[in-house]
């Protein structure tokens, strides 16, 4: 259909245009997408077997939808991507505030235009990108915001009484006629506002200051909510929940690989960062593992959730930490180190809700604990378990390393070390490079150095080395030095639990 040539209602009828409700339109285009095996909901990862099939079922059933899940689970993004299932353009009566369908107008203006002009009624076209309205629910949202109110200025200008429906200034929902309307954090709406909503969902009534209009609005409603809201801030009133036909539960990524794909897709890195800073798969996985540890931590409120935005921000900070060191040292390029993980702490502390025990520890301490647990979890995937190796009757692969520290040797891995100094410091440890080469012989020079540092952090997490936090980095020494050190801060004490 040539949209540019159709400018009147008569042209529209001659072209054989058929009106569809927004729900039928979504259903029609989804059927085509499924039959052609096209990939829908681009960029939504980890939901192929769970959320997406349920959402597609709801669309085929022409249901209003409630996406229920913790923060950072792509609820709003899913709603925004539903726009791609709408027709590219739809016609509307030119000048209509609520984009009246020329073949089925519902407002006074739309009906009057068609009555006066007939087939000469001017027709305009609305792109699907304009057929999406989103509102964040807050306690101060009013009925006037969503539904509308009487406009005294309009009444005075047009010399109309308040009994005339033309004096109504329409709110967001009537203006979303023939569109997708999303309300984020639905429980935050006051109960009386929710009551106004379920009137619209079921009875199609708009009640504004004594008016009772029966406007058969055509809207695809999508609501999002956090289960925490049901207890902390509010709830969805039962009659409204009853009228939302499909409730779909979202979830966090179920594997490191999916979480990592989401992080790389969303992380905003510059071209120079991608080109000049090498980030090995190990440090990428460690960033994701921190989030997985947080979702199981006794210090963090699990009802609040740990957003996927944590790993995105953390990865951006990790790369920037390495970049800052590179710029200060005047180096052409660099590789991310394990000690750079201290740079992700600001990304963690702002995105976790602590329980009482966590508050006692403090957010920075909790972030360090999470990083330590992530290192310990990942360590067994790369090297033998140090505790089992120590008890084993066969040769302990870590013995040469730990004995080097037992002899009183120490190393400091400070943030400002150049790449050469970093290498020199690590190669001082007897047996460290040989041990890494034994288990991972085909690594690049940078990867070998990273795993050498990884071994030191891993042995510290398994309480076989002492790791001390310096002002700008870490120091490693014999485990038993910490027992006899009188100048150690409480923050630096080894946790023997």
Tab-separated table of C-alpha atoms in Angstrom:
chain	number	residue	atom	x	y	z
A	1	UNK	CA	0.000	0.000	0.000
A	2	UNK	CA	1.417	3.368	-1.023
A	3	UNK	CA	0.962	5.486	2.101
A	4	UNK	CA	2.095	8.692	0.400
A	5	UNK	CA	-0.763	8.578	-2.119
A	6	UNK	CA	-3.558	7.917	0.392
A	7	UNK	CA	-4.578	11.295	1.770
A	8	UNK	CA	-8.336	10.989	2.307
A	9	UNK	CA	-10.819	8.523	3.730
A	10	UNK	CA	-12.054	7.823	0.193
A	11	UNK	CA	-8.526	6.891	-0.917
A	12	UNK	CA	-8.261	4.578	2.072
A	13	UNK	CA	-11.500	2.776	1.234
A	14	UNK	CA	-10.520	2.475	-2.429
A	15	UNK	CA	-7.217	0.859	-1.420
A	16	UNK	CA	-9.162	-1.807	0.495
A	17	UNK	CA	-7.649	-0.972	3.880
A	18	UNK	CA	-9.002	-3.052	6.777
A	19	UNK	CA	-8.816	-1.837	10.361
A	20	UNK	CA	-7.448	-4.131	13.046
A	21	UNK	CA	-7.335	-3.663	16.806
A	22	UNK	CA	-3.828	-3.238	18.195
A	23	UNK	CA	-4.006	-6.703	19.786
A	24	UNK	CA	-5.084	-8.284	16.476
A	25	UNK	CA	-2.315	-6.384	14.721
A	26	UNK	CA	0.309	-7.718	17.145
A	27	UNK	CA	-1.108	-11.211	16.766
A	28	UNK	CA	-1.109	-11.049	12.955
A	29	UNK	CA	2.503	-9.892	12.737
A	30	UNK	CA	3.671	-12.401	15.349
A	31	UNK	CA	2.058	-15.240	13.399
A	32	UNK	CA	3.961	-14.120	10.294
A	33	UNK	CA	7.186	-13.880	12.303
A	34	UNK	CA	6.774	-17.375	13.753
A	35	UNK	CA	5.856	-18.930	10.409
A	36	UNK	CA	8.908	-17.394	8.760
A	37	UNK	CA	11.059	-18.446	11.747
A	38	UNK	CA	12.325	-14.900	12.150
A	39	UNK	CA	14.154	-13.892	15.302
A	40	UNK	CA	11.970	-11.637	17.430
A	41	UNK	CA	12.939	-9.572	20.474
A	42	UNK	CA	16.493	-8.858	19.331
A	43	UNK	CA	19.001	-8.363	22.121
A	44	UNK	CA	16.984	-10.238	24.764
A	45	UNK	CA	19.269	-13.062	25.897
A	46	UNK	CA	18.583	-16.046	28.138
A	47	UNK	CA	14.795	-15.995	27.724
A	48	UNK	CA	14.454	-18.186	24.621
A	49	UNK	CA	13.006	-21.126	26.539
A	50	UNK	CA	11.159	-19.246	29.262
A	51	UNK	CA	9.927	-15.651	29.004
A	52	UNK	CA	9.749	-15.197	25.207
A	53	UNK	CA	7.516	-18.258	24.544
A	54	UNK	CA	5.166	-17.154	27.342
A	55	UNK	CA	5.027	-13.612	25.980
A	56	UNK	CA	4.337	-14.876	22.458
A	57	UNK	CA	1.526	-17.040	23.832
A	58	UNK	CA	0.045	-14.004	25.583
A	59	UNK	CA	0.201	-11.956	22.354
A	60	UNK	CA	-1.476	-14.753	20.385
A	61	UNK	CA	-4.171	-14.810	23.073
A	62	UNK	CA	-4.541	-11.006	22.751
A	63	UNK	CA	-3.883	-10.522	26.439
A	64	UNK	CA	-2.774	-7.562	28.487
A	65	UNK	CA	0.506	-8.537	30.136
A	66	UNK	CA	2.167	-8.160	33.551
A	67	UNK	CA	5.942	-8.726	33.544
A	68	UNK	CA	6.863	-9.625	37.102
A	69	UNK	CA	10.491	-9.793	38.180
A	70	UNK	CA	13.366	-8.247	40.107
A	71	UNK	CA	15.246	-5.179	38.893
A	72	UNK	CA	17.557	-5.458	35.927
A	73	UNK	CA	15.693	-8.324	34.229
A	74	UNK	CA	14.955	-6.498	30.938
A	75	UNK	CA	11.223	-6.052	31.613
A	76	UNK	CA	11.019	-2.571	30.101
A	77	UNK	CA	13.219	-3.521	27.157
A	78	UNK	CA	10.915	-6.424	26.305
A	79	UNK	CA	7.919	-4.073	26.359
A	80	UNK	CA	9.687	-1.591	24.057
A	81	UNK	CA	10.547	-4.334	21.571
A	82	UNK	CA	6.862	-5.233	21.199
A	83	UNK	CA	6.610	-2.135	18.989
A	84	UNK	CA	8.387	-4.120	16.245
A	85	UNK	CA	5.299	-6.339	15.977
A	86	UNK	CA	3.094	-3.397	14.964
A	87	UNK	CA	2.386	-2.450	11.337
A	88	UNK	CA	4.888	0.067	10.027
A	89	UNK	CA	2.197	2.730	9.436
A	90	UNK	CA	-1.471	3.096	10.314
A	91	UNK	CA	-3.904	5.826	9.109
A	92	UNK	CA	-5.601	8.290	11.440
A	93	UNK	CA	-7.930	11.260	11.116
A	94	UNK	CA	-5.688	14.283	10.594
A	95	UNK	CA	-5.662	16.515	13.680
A	96	UNK	CA	-7.104	13.923	16.059
A	97	UNK	CA	-5.591	14.063	19.551
A	98	UNK	CA	-6.106	10.348	20.059
A	99	UNK	CA	-5.259	9.261	16.492
A	100	UNK	CA	-8.779	8.159	15.562
A	101	UNK	CA	-9.129	5.318	13.087
A	102	UNK	CA	-10.741	6.952	9.994
A	103	UNK	CA	-12.918	3.856	9.525
A	104	UNK	CA	-13.958	3.736	13.182
A	105	UNK	CA	-13.548	7.119	14.962
A	106	UNK	CA	-14.394	7.234	18.673
A	107	UNK	CA	-13.744	10.845	19.755
A	108	UNK	CA	-16.057	13.794	19.157
A	109	UNK	CA	-13.471	15.354	16.824
A	110	UNK	CA	-12.984	12.189	14.772
A	111	UNK	CA	-16.699	11.528	14.402
A	112	UNK	CA	-17.395	15.163	13.530
A	113	UNK	CA	-14.663	15.236	10.849
A	114	UNK	CA	-16.019	12.109	9.162
A	115	UNK	CA	-19.618	13.393	9.449
A	116	UNK	CA	-18.744	16.759	7.864
A	117	UNK	CA	-16.220	15.721	5.210
A	118	UNK	CA	-17.249	12.133	4.459
A	119	UNK	CA	-14.818	10.494	2.027
A	120	UNK	CA	-12.864	13.758	1.806
A	121	UNK	CA	-11.840	13.497	5.469
A	122	UNK	CA	-8.066	14.164	5.579
A	123	UNK	CA	-5.986	11.137	6.576
A	124	UNK	CA	-2.440	11.106	7.993
A	125	UNK	CA	-0.149	8.185	8.785
A	126	UNK	CA	1.438	7.287	12.126
A	127	UNK	CA	4.691	5.310	12.316
A	128	UNK	CA	4.902	2.409	14.755
A	129	UNK	CA	7.720	4.114	16.685
A	130	UNK	CA	5.153	6.746	17.737
A	131	UNK	CA	2.724	4.115	18.966
A	132	UNK	CA	4.420	3.436	22.266
A	133	UNK	CA	3.750	5.284	25.518
A	134	UNK	CA	5.556	4.595	28.776
A	135	UNK	CA	4.811	5.895	32.236
A	136	UNK	CA	6.781	5.251	35.415
A	137	UNK	CA	4.316	4.769	38.249
A	138	UNK	CA	4.984	6.994	41.231
A	139	UNK	CA	2.748	7.791	44.211
A	140	UNK	CA	2.095	11.313	42.865
A	141	UNK	CA	0.572	10.116	39.561
A	142	UNK	CA	-3.014	11.357	39.268
A	143	UNK	CA	-6.109	10.311	37.362
A	144	UNK	CA	-5.706	13.492	35.327
A	145	UNK	CA	-2.246	12.341	34.215
A	146	UNK	CA	-3.461	8.977	32.987
A	147	UNK	CA	-7.091	9.558	32.024
A	148	UNK	CA	-7.591	13.305	31.603
A	149	UNK	CA	-9.280	16.323	33.131
A	150	UNK	CA	-11.540	19.259	32.290
A	151	UNK	CA	-9.623	22.070	30.574
A	152	UNK	CA	-11.164	25.409	31.632
A	153	UNK	CA	-9.034	27.353	29.130
A	154	UNK	CA	-10.356	25.209	26.279
A	155	UNK	CA	-13.903	25.728	27.553
A	156	UNK	CA	-13.457	29.498	27.665
A	157	UNK	CA	-11.720	29.701	24.284
A	158	UNK	CA	-14.331	27.585	22.489
A	159	UNK	CA	-17.176	29.110	24.570
A	160	UNK	CA	-18.368	25.691	25.687
A	161	UNK	CA	-20.094	24.566	28.876
A	162	UNK	CA	-18.509	21.988	31.122
A	163	UNK	CA	-21.155	19.527	29.925
A	164	UNK	CA	-19.524	19.367	26.488
A	165	UNK	CA	-17.003	16.542	26.072
A	166	UNK	CA	-14.839	18.807	23.920
A	167	UNK	CA	-13.617	20.558	27.086
A	168	UNK	CA	-11.826	17.386	28.196
A	169	UNK	CA	-8.044	17.373	28.007
A	170	UNK	CA	-7.124	13.730	27.398
A	171	UNK	CA	-4.464	12.032	29.530
A	172	UNK	CA	-1.779	9.585	28.482
A	173	UNK	CA	-3.961	6.502	28.053
A	174	UNK	CA	-6.532	8.002	25.630
A	175	UNK	CA	-3.609	9.470	23.666
A	176	UNK	CA	-2.225	5.912	23.459
A	177	UNK	CA	-5.336	4.791	21.540
A	178	UNK	CA	-4.328	2.101	19.007
A	179	UNK	CA	-0.916	1.842	20.684
A	180	UNK	CA	1.068	-0.006	23.357
A	181	UNK	CA	0.857	1.585	26.792
A	182	UNK	CA	3.383	0.558	29.458
A	183	UNK	CA	3.190	1.312	33.171
A	184	UNK	CA	6.434	0.523	34.978
A	185	UNK	CA	6.410	-0.416	38.689
A	186	UNK	CA	2.618	-0.788	38.803
A	187	UNK	CA	2.350	-1.369	42.605
A	188	UNK	CA	3.622	2.166	43.194
A	189	UNK	CA	0.338	3.561	41.836
A	190	UNK	CA	-2.165	4.546	44.493
A	191	UNK	CA	-5.102	2.159	44.825
A	192	UNK	CA	-7.638	4.717	43.535
A	193	UNK	CA	-5.573	5.209	40.371
A	194	UNK	CA	-5.441	1.446	39.863
A	195	UNK	CA	-9.229	1.349	40.190
A	196	UNK	CA	-9.486	3.903	37.372
A	197	UNK	CA	-7.278	1.623	35.288
A	198	UNK	CA	-9.362	-1.510	35.684
A	199	UNK	CA	-12.446	0.473	34.689
A	200	UNK	CA	-10.674	1.197	31.412
A	201	UNK	CA	-9.515	-2.387	30.987
A	202	UNK	CA	-12.967	-3.866	31.419
A	203	UNK	CA	-15.760	-1.339	30.971
A	204	UNK	CA	-13.996	1.135	28.635
A	205	UNK	CA	-15.337	3.961	30.793
A	206	UNK	CA	-13.527	7.263	31.291
A	207	UNK	CA	-14.825	9.059	34.364
A	208	UNK	CA	-13.680	12.678	34.614
A	209	UNK	CA	-15.324	15.142	37.008
A	210	UNK	CA	-18.895	14.089	36.387
A	211	UNK	CA	-18.434	12.977	32.768
A	212	UNK	CA	-19.053	9.359	31.965
A	213	UNK	CA	-17.756	8.731	28.488
A	214	UNK	CA	-17.871	5.328	26.886
A	215	UNK	CA	-14.733	5.454	24.803
A	216	UNK	CA	-13.900	2.016	23.380
A	217	UNK	CA	-10.181	2.677	23.575
A	218	UNK	CA	-7.970	0.215	21.729
A	219	UNK	CA	-4.838	-0.201	23.873
A	220	UNK	CA	-2.366	-3.018	24.464
A	221	UNK	CA	-1.470	-2.683	28.143
A	222	UNK	CA	1.881	-3.942	29.434
A	223	UNK	CA	2.604	-3.591	33.146
A	224	UNK	CA	5.863	-4.271	34.973
A	225	UNK	CA	6.271	-4.916	38.677
A	226	UNK	CA	8.847	-6.051	41.195
A	227	UNK	CA	7.771	-8.798	43.654
A	228	UNK	CA	9.453	-6.767	46.410
A	229	UNK	CA	6.885	-4.011	45.858
A	230	UNK	CA	4.068	-6.230	47.071
A	231	UNK	CA	5.369	-5.896	50.614
A	232	UNK	CA	7.591	-2.810	50.725
A	233	UNK	CA	5.837	-0.077	48.784
A	234	UNK	CA	2.390	-1.188	47.759
A	235	UNK	CA	0.471	-3.843	45.916
A	236	UNK	CA	-1.628	-4.409	42.821
A	237	UNK	CA	-5.295	-4.204	43.758
A	238	UNK	CA	-7.021	-7.546	43.286
A	239	UNK	CA	-9.647	-6.417	40.728
A	240	UNK	CA	-6.910	-4.933	38.505
A	241	UNK	CA	-4.693	-8.007	38.781
A	242	UNK	CA	-7.690	-10.140	37.887
A	243	UNK	CA	-8.153	-8.165	34.655
A	244	UNK	CA	-4.527	-8.566	33.508
A	245	UNK	CA	-4.863	-11.815	31.645
A	246	UNK	CA	-1.212	-13.006	31.522
A	247	UNK	CA	1.409	-12.696	34.251
A	248	UNK	CA	4.929	-13.594	33.081
A	249	UNK	CA	7.817	-14.162	35.479
A	250	UNK	CA	11.239	-12.880	34.412
A	251	UNK	CA	14.555	-14.076	35.863
A	252	UNK	CA	18.297	-13.434	35.949
A	253	UNK	CA	20.686	-15.200	33.535
A	254	UNK	CA	21.067	-18.847	34.482
A	255	UNK	CA	24.658	-19.247	33.303
A	256	UNK	CA	27.903	-17.281	33.208
A	257	UNK	CA	28.032	-17.485	29.392
A	258	UNK	CA	24.604	-15.858	28.940
A	259	UNK	CA	25.379	-13.215	31.568
A	260	UNK	CA	28.662	-12.477	29.787
A	261	UNK	CA	26.915	-12.029	26.426
A	262	UNK	CA	24.494	-9.552	28.002
A	263	UNK	CA	27.374	-7.593	29.544
A	264	UNK	CA	29.308	-7.332	26.276
A	265	UNK	CA	26.161	-6.360	24.385
A	266	UNK	CA	25.316	-3.552	26.804
A	267	UNK	CA	28.741	-2.299	27.941
A	268	UNK	CA	29.602	1.049	26.385
A	269	UNK	CA	33.293	0.941	25.511
A	270	UNK	CA	35.127	3.301	23.196
A	271	UNK	CA	36.918	2.018	20.115
A	272	UNK	CA	40.299	2.803	21.713
A	273	UNK	CA	39.370	0.836	24.842
A	274	UNK	CA	38.462	-2.192	22.750
A	275	UNK	CA	41.649	-1.904	20.721
A	276	UNK	CA	44.268	-1.042	23.338
A	277	UNK	CA	43.122	-2.946	26.432
A	278	UNK	CA	43.245	-6.723	26.444
A	279	UNK	CA	40.677	-8.393	28.704
A	280	UNK	CA	41.111	-12.135	29.043
A	281	UNK	CA	38.146	-14.469	29.357
A	282	UNK	CA	39.103	-15.129	32.979
A	283	UNK	CA	38.559	-11.533	34.127
A	284	UNK	CA	35.354	-11.327	32.093
A	285	UNK	CA	34.024	-14.440	33.808
A	286	UNK	CA	35.117	-13.147	37.215
A	287	UNK	CA	33.001	-10.017	36.747
A	288	UNK	CA	29.967	-12.204	36.014
A	289	UNK	CA	30.768	-14.533	38.903
A	290	UNK	CA	30.725	-11.565	41.297
A	291	UNK	CA	27.039	-11.026	40.417
A	292	UNK	CA	26.283	-14.741	40.874
A	293	UNK	CA	27.979	-14.651	44.290
A	294	UNK	CA	25.980	-11.533	45.193
A	295	UNK	CA	22.716	-13.312	44.348
A	296	UNK	CA	23.576	-15.966	46.940
A	297	UNK	CA	25.219	-13.757	49.554
A	298	UNK	CA	23.901	-13.645	53.115
A	299	UNK	CA	24.922	-9.974	53.264
A	300	UNK	CA	22.619	-8.882	50.431
A	301	UNK	CA	18.835	-8.536	50.376
A	302	UNK	CA	17.803	-11.183	47.854
A	303	UNK	CA	14.264	-9.824	47.647
A	304	UNK	CA	15.691	-6.657	46.128
A	305	UNK	CA	17.759	-8.585	43.592
A	306	UNK	CA	21.115	-7.903	41.953
A	307	UNK	CA	20.594	-6.132	38.648
A	308	UNK	CA	22.308	-7.146	35.416
A	309	UNK	CA	23.404	-3.496	35.343
A	310	UNK	CA	25.920	-4.385	38.066
A	311	UNK	CA	28.059	-6.503	35.732
A	312	UNK	CA	27.718	-3.997	32.884
A	313	UNK	CA	28.950	-1.113	35.039
A	314	UNK	CA	31.588	-3.319	36.657
A	315	UNK	CA	33.030	-4.390	33.306
A	316	UNK	CA	33.162	-0.775	32.103
A	317	UNK	CA	34.982	0.168	35.332
A	318	UNK	CA	37.381	-2.748	34.966
A	319	UNK	CA	38.441	-1.645	31.493
A	320	UNK	CA	38.710	1.989	32.612
A	321	UNK	CA	40.887	1.024	35.590
A	322	UNK	CA	43.379	-0.639	33.250
A	323	UNK	CA	43.124	2.296	30.830
A	324	UNK	CA	43.887	4.814	33.601
A	325	UNK	CA	47.030	2.908	34.559
A	326	UNK	CA	48.078	2.714	30.911
A	327	UNK	CA	47.668	6.469	30.451
A	328	UNK	CA	49.534	7.372	33.657
A	329	UNK	CA	52.432	5.051	32.780
A	330	UNK	CA	52.571	6.344	29.213
A	331	UNK	CA	52.173	2.864	27.716
A	332	UNK	CA	50.777	2.184	24.257
A	333	UNK	CA	48.549	-0.685	25.394
A	334	UNK	CA	47.980	-2.926	28.384
A	335	UNK	CA	46.133	-5.976	29.697
A	336	UNK	CA	43.634	-6.171	32.540
A	337	UNK	CA	45.064	-7.576	35.777
A	338	UNK	CA	43.314	-9.251	38.672
A	339	UNK	CA	44.314	-6.360	40.923
A	340	UNK	CA	42.226	-4.139	38.613
A	341	UNK	CA	39.134	-5.763	40.136
A	342	UNK	CA	39.382	-3.196	42.947
A	343	UNK	CA	38.174	-0.724	40.331
A	344	UNK	CA	34.783	-2.455	40.102
A	345	UNK	CA	33.954	-1.866	43.777
A	346	UNK	CA	32.113	1.450	43.103
A	347	UNK	CA	29.957	-0.377	40.552
A	348	UNK	CA	29.055	-3.006	43.150
A	349	UNK	CA	28.385	-0.833	46.195
A	350	UNK	CA	25.812	1.308	44.417
A	351	UNK	CA	23.791	-1.645	43.145
A	352	UNK	CA	23.342	-3.899	46.145
A	353	UNK	CA	20.868	-3.601	49.002
A	354	UNK	CA	22.466	-4.846	52.224
A	355	UNK	CA	20.709	-6.666	55.053
A	356	UNK	CA	21.635	-5.896	58.672
A	357	UNK	CA	24.699	-8.181	58.656
A	358	UNK	CA	25.889	-6.541	55.447
A	359	UNK	CA	25.468	-3.068	56.913
A	360	UNK	CA	27.678	-4.111	59.819
A	361	UNK	CA	30.403	-5.174	57.396
A	362	UNK	CA	30.001	-2.096	55.192
A	363	UNK	CA	29.386	-2.007	51.427
A	364	UNK	CA	33.085	-1.844	50.433
A	365	UNK	CA	33.959	-4.829	52.625
A	366	UNK	CA	31.028	-6.801	51.213
A	367	UNK	CA	32.192	-5.963	47.669
A	368	UNK	CA	35.687	-7.270	48.507
A	369	UNK	CA	34.175	-10.436	49.978
A	370	UNK	CA	32.173	-11.003	46.782
A	371	UNK	CA	35.283	-10.542	44.618
A	372	UNK	CA	37.183	-12.986	46.841
A	373	UNK	CA	34.425	-15.588	46.618
A	374	UNK	CA	34.294	-15.188	42.836
A	375	UNK	CA	38.051	-15.820	42.627
A	376	UNK	CA	37.723	-18.899	44.837
A	377	UNK	CA	34.834	-20.291	42.783
A	378	UNK	CA	36.625	-19.763	39.476
A	379	UNK	CA	39.994	-21.037	40.743
A	380	UNK	CA	38.994	-24.699	40.727
A	381	UNK	CA	38.146	-24.451	37.007
A	382	UNK	CA	41.732	-23.549	36.158
A	383	UNK	CA	43.867	-25.282	38.800
A	384	UNK	CA	43.698	-28.145	41.328
A	385	UNK	CA	41.974	-27.513	44.644
A	386	UNK	CA	44.752	-26.220	46.979
A	387	UNK	CA	43.195	-27.851	50.059
A	388	UNK	CA	43.013	-31.266	48.423
A	389	UNK	CA	46.483	-30.812	46.934
A	390	UNK	CA	47.885	-30.087	50.401
A	391	UNK	CA	46.418	-33.310	51.830
A	392	UNK	CA	47.246	-35.408	48.768
A	393	UNK	CA	49.999	-38.030	48.980
A	394	UNK	CA	51.206	-37.041	45.513
A	395	UNK	CA	53.299	-33.958	44.826
A	396	UNK	CA	51.651	-30.661	45.821
A	397	UNK	CA	51.896	-28.326	42.771
A	398	UNK	CA	51.781	-25.263	45.057
A	399	UNK	CA	54.511	-26.380	47.465
A	400	UNK	CA	57.408	-24.529	45.800
A	401	UNK	CA	55.352	-21.309	45.733
A	402	UNK	CA	54.223	-21.434	49.365
A	403	UNK	CA	57.729	-22.395	50.559
A	404	UNK	CA	59.151	-19.329	48.776
A	405	UNK	CA	56.862	-17.163	50.897
A	406	UNK	CA	57.620	-19.236	54.011
A	407	UNK	CA	61.270	-18.239	53.625
A	408	UNK	CA	60.186	-14.646	54.328
A	409	UNK	CA	59.832	-13.409	50.753
A	410	UNK	CA	56.997	-11.032	49.847
A	411	UNK	CA	55.727	-9.270	46.736
A	412	UNK	CA	53.615	-6.152	46.271
A	413	UNK	CA	51.336	-5.786	43.272
A	414	UNK	CA	50.559	-2.089	43.321
A	415	UNK	CA	48.094	-0.376	40.991
A	416	UNK	CA	50.716	1.880	39.409
A	417	UNK	CA	53.156	-0.810	38.281
A	418	UNK	CA	54.121	-0.647	34.617
A	419	UNK	CA	53.728	-3.823	32.616
A	420	UNK	CA	57.451	-4.509	32.948
A	421	UNK	CA	57.435	-3.951	36.710
A	422	UNK	CA	54.326	-6.144	37.024
A	423	UNK	CA	56.081	-8.946	35.148
A	424	UNK	CA	59.273	-8.547	37.193
A	425	UNK	CA	57.351	-8.721	40.466
A	426	UNK	CA	55.474	-11.889	39.521
A	427	UNK	CA	58.497	-13.721	38.117
A	428	UNK	CA	60.284	-13.268	41.464
A	429	UNK	CA	58.102	-16.003	42.966
A	430	UNK	CA	59.852	-19.348	42.647
A	431	UNK	CA	57.870	-22.013	40.837
A	432	UNK	CA	54.957	-19.712	39.978
A	433	UNK	CA	55.543	-19.431	36.248
A	434	UNK	CA	56.476	-23.106	35.928
A	435	UNK	CA	53.321	-24.161	37.746
A	436	UNK	CA	51.092	-22.089	35.432
A	437	UNK	CA	52.887	-23.406	32.345
A	438	UNK	CA	52.375	-26.969	33.566
A	439	UNK	CA	48.568	-26.643	33.575
A	440	UNK	CA	48.211	-24.089	30.754
A	441	UNK	CA	51.152	-24.449	28.350
A	442	UNK	CA	49.648	-22.683	25.322
A	443	UNK	CA	48.960	-19.222	26.697
A	444	UNK	CA	50.211	-15.843	25.529
A	445	UNK	CA	52.643	-13.868	27.696
A	446	UNK	CA	49.867	-11.625	29.072
A	447	UNK	CA	47.601	-14.589	29.828
A	448	UNK	CA	50.437	-16.364	31.633
A	449	UNK	CA	51.080	-13.314	33.832
A	450	UNK	CA	47.355	-13.014	34.569
A	451	UNK	CA	47.161	-16.650	35.679
A	452	UNK	CA	50.290	-16.220	37.768
A	453	UNK	CA	48.566	-13.426	39.660
A	454	UNK	CA	45.388	-15.541	39.754
A	455	UNK	CA	47.293	-18.322	41.537
A	456	UNK	CA	48.422	-15.909	44.252
A	457	UNK	CA	44.897	-14.564	44.803
A	458	UNK	CA	43.502	-18.103	44.719
A	459	UNK	CA	45.986	-19.401	47.313
A	460	UNK	CA	45.094	-16.416	49.514
A	461	UNK	CA	41.386	-17.263	49.255
A	462	UNK	CA	42.200	-20.854	50.258
A	463	UNK	CA	44.152	-19.483	53.250
A	464	UNK	CA	47.542	-20.714	52.049
A	465	UNK	CA	48.968	-17.224	51.538
A	466	UNK	CA	48.372	-13.939	53.323
A	467	UNK	CA	46.907	-11.195	51.133
A	468	UNK	CA	47.156	-7.697	52.563
A	469	UNK	CA	45.303	-4.693	51.151
A	470	UNK	CA	47.580	-1.720	50.559
A	471	UNK	CA	46.458	1.825	49.806
A	472	UNK	CA	47.039	1.155	46.121
A	473	UNK	CA	47.148	-2.591	45.560
A	474	UNK	CA	47.900	-5.897	47.259
A	475	UNK	CA	50.787	-7.504	49.105
A	476	UNK	CA	51.336	-11.256	49.384
A	477	UNK	CA	53.334	-12.952	52.136
A	478	UNK	CA	53.515	-16.151	54.142
A	479	UNK	CA	50.233	-17.123	55.745
A	480	UNK	CA	51.636	-17.251	59.252
A	481	UNK	CA	53.154	-13.757	59.066
A	482	UNK	CA	49.703	-12.360	59.631
A	483	UNK	CA	49.380	-14.249	62.919
A	484	UNK	CA	52.384	-12.499	64.423
A	485	UNK	CA	51.945	-9.086	62.786
A	486	UNK	CA	50.917	-6.483	65.359
A	487	UNK	CA	50.473	-3.627	62.890
A	488	UNK	CA	47.762	-5.276	60.791
A	489	UNK	CA	44.479	-3.437	60.598
A	490	UNK	CA	41.210	-5.178	61.322
A	491	UNK	CA	40.336	-4.693	57.661
A	492	UNK	CA	43.363	-6.740	56.648
A	493	UNK	CA	42.970	-9.646	59.034
A	494	UNK	CA	42.541	-13.029	57.423
A	495	UNK	CA	39.067	-14.444	57.843
A	496	UNK	CA	39.629	-17.956	59.196
A	497	UNK	CA	35.953	-18.869	59.233
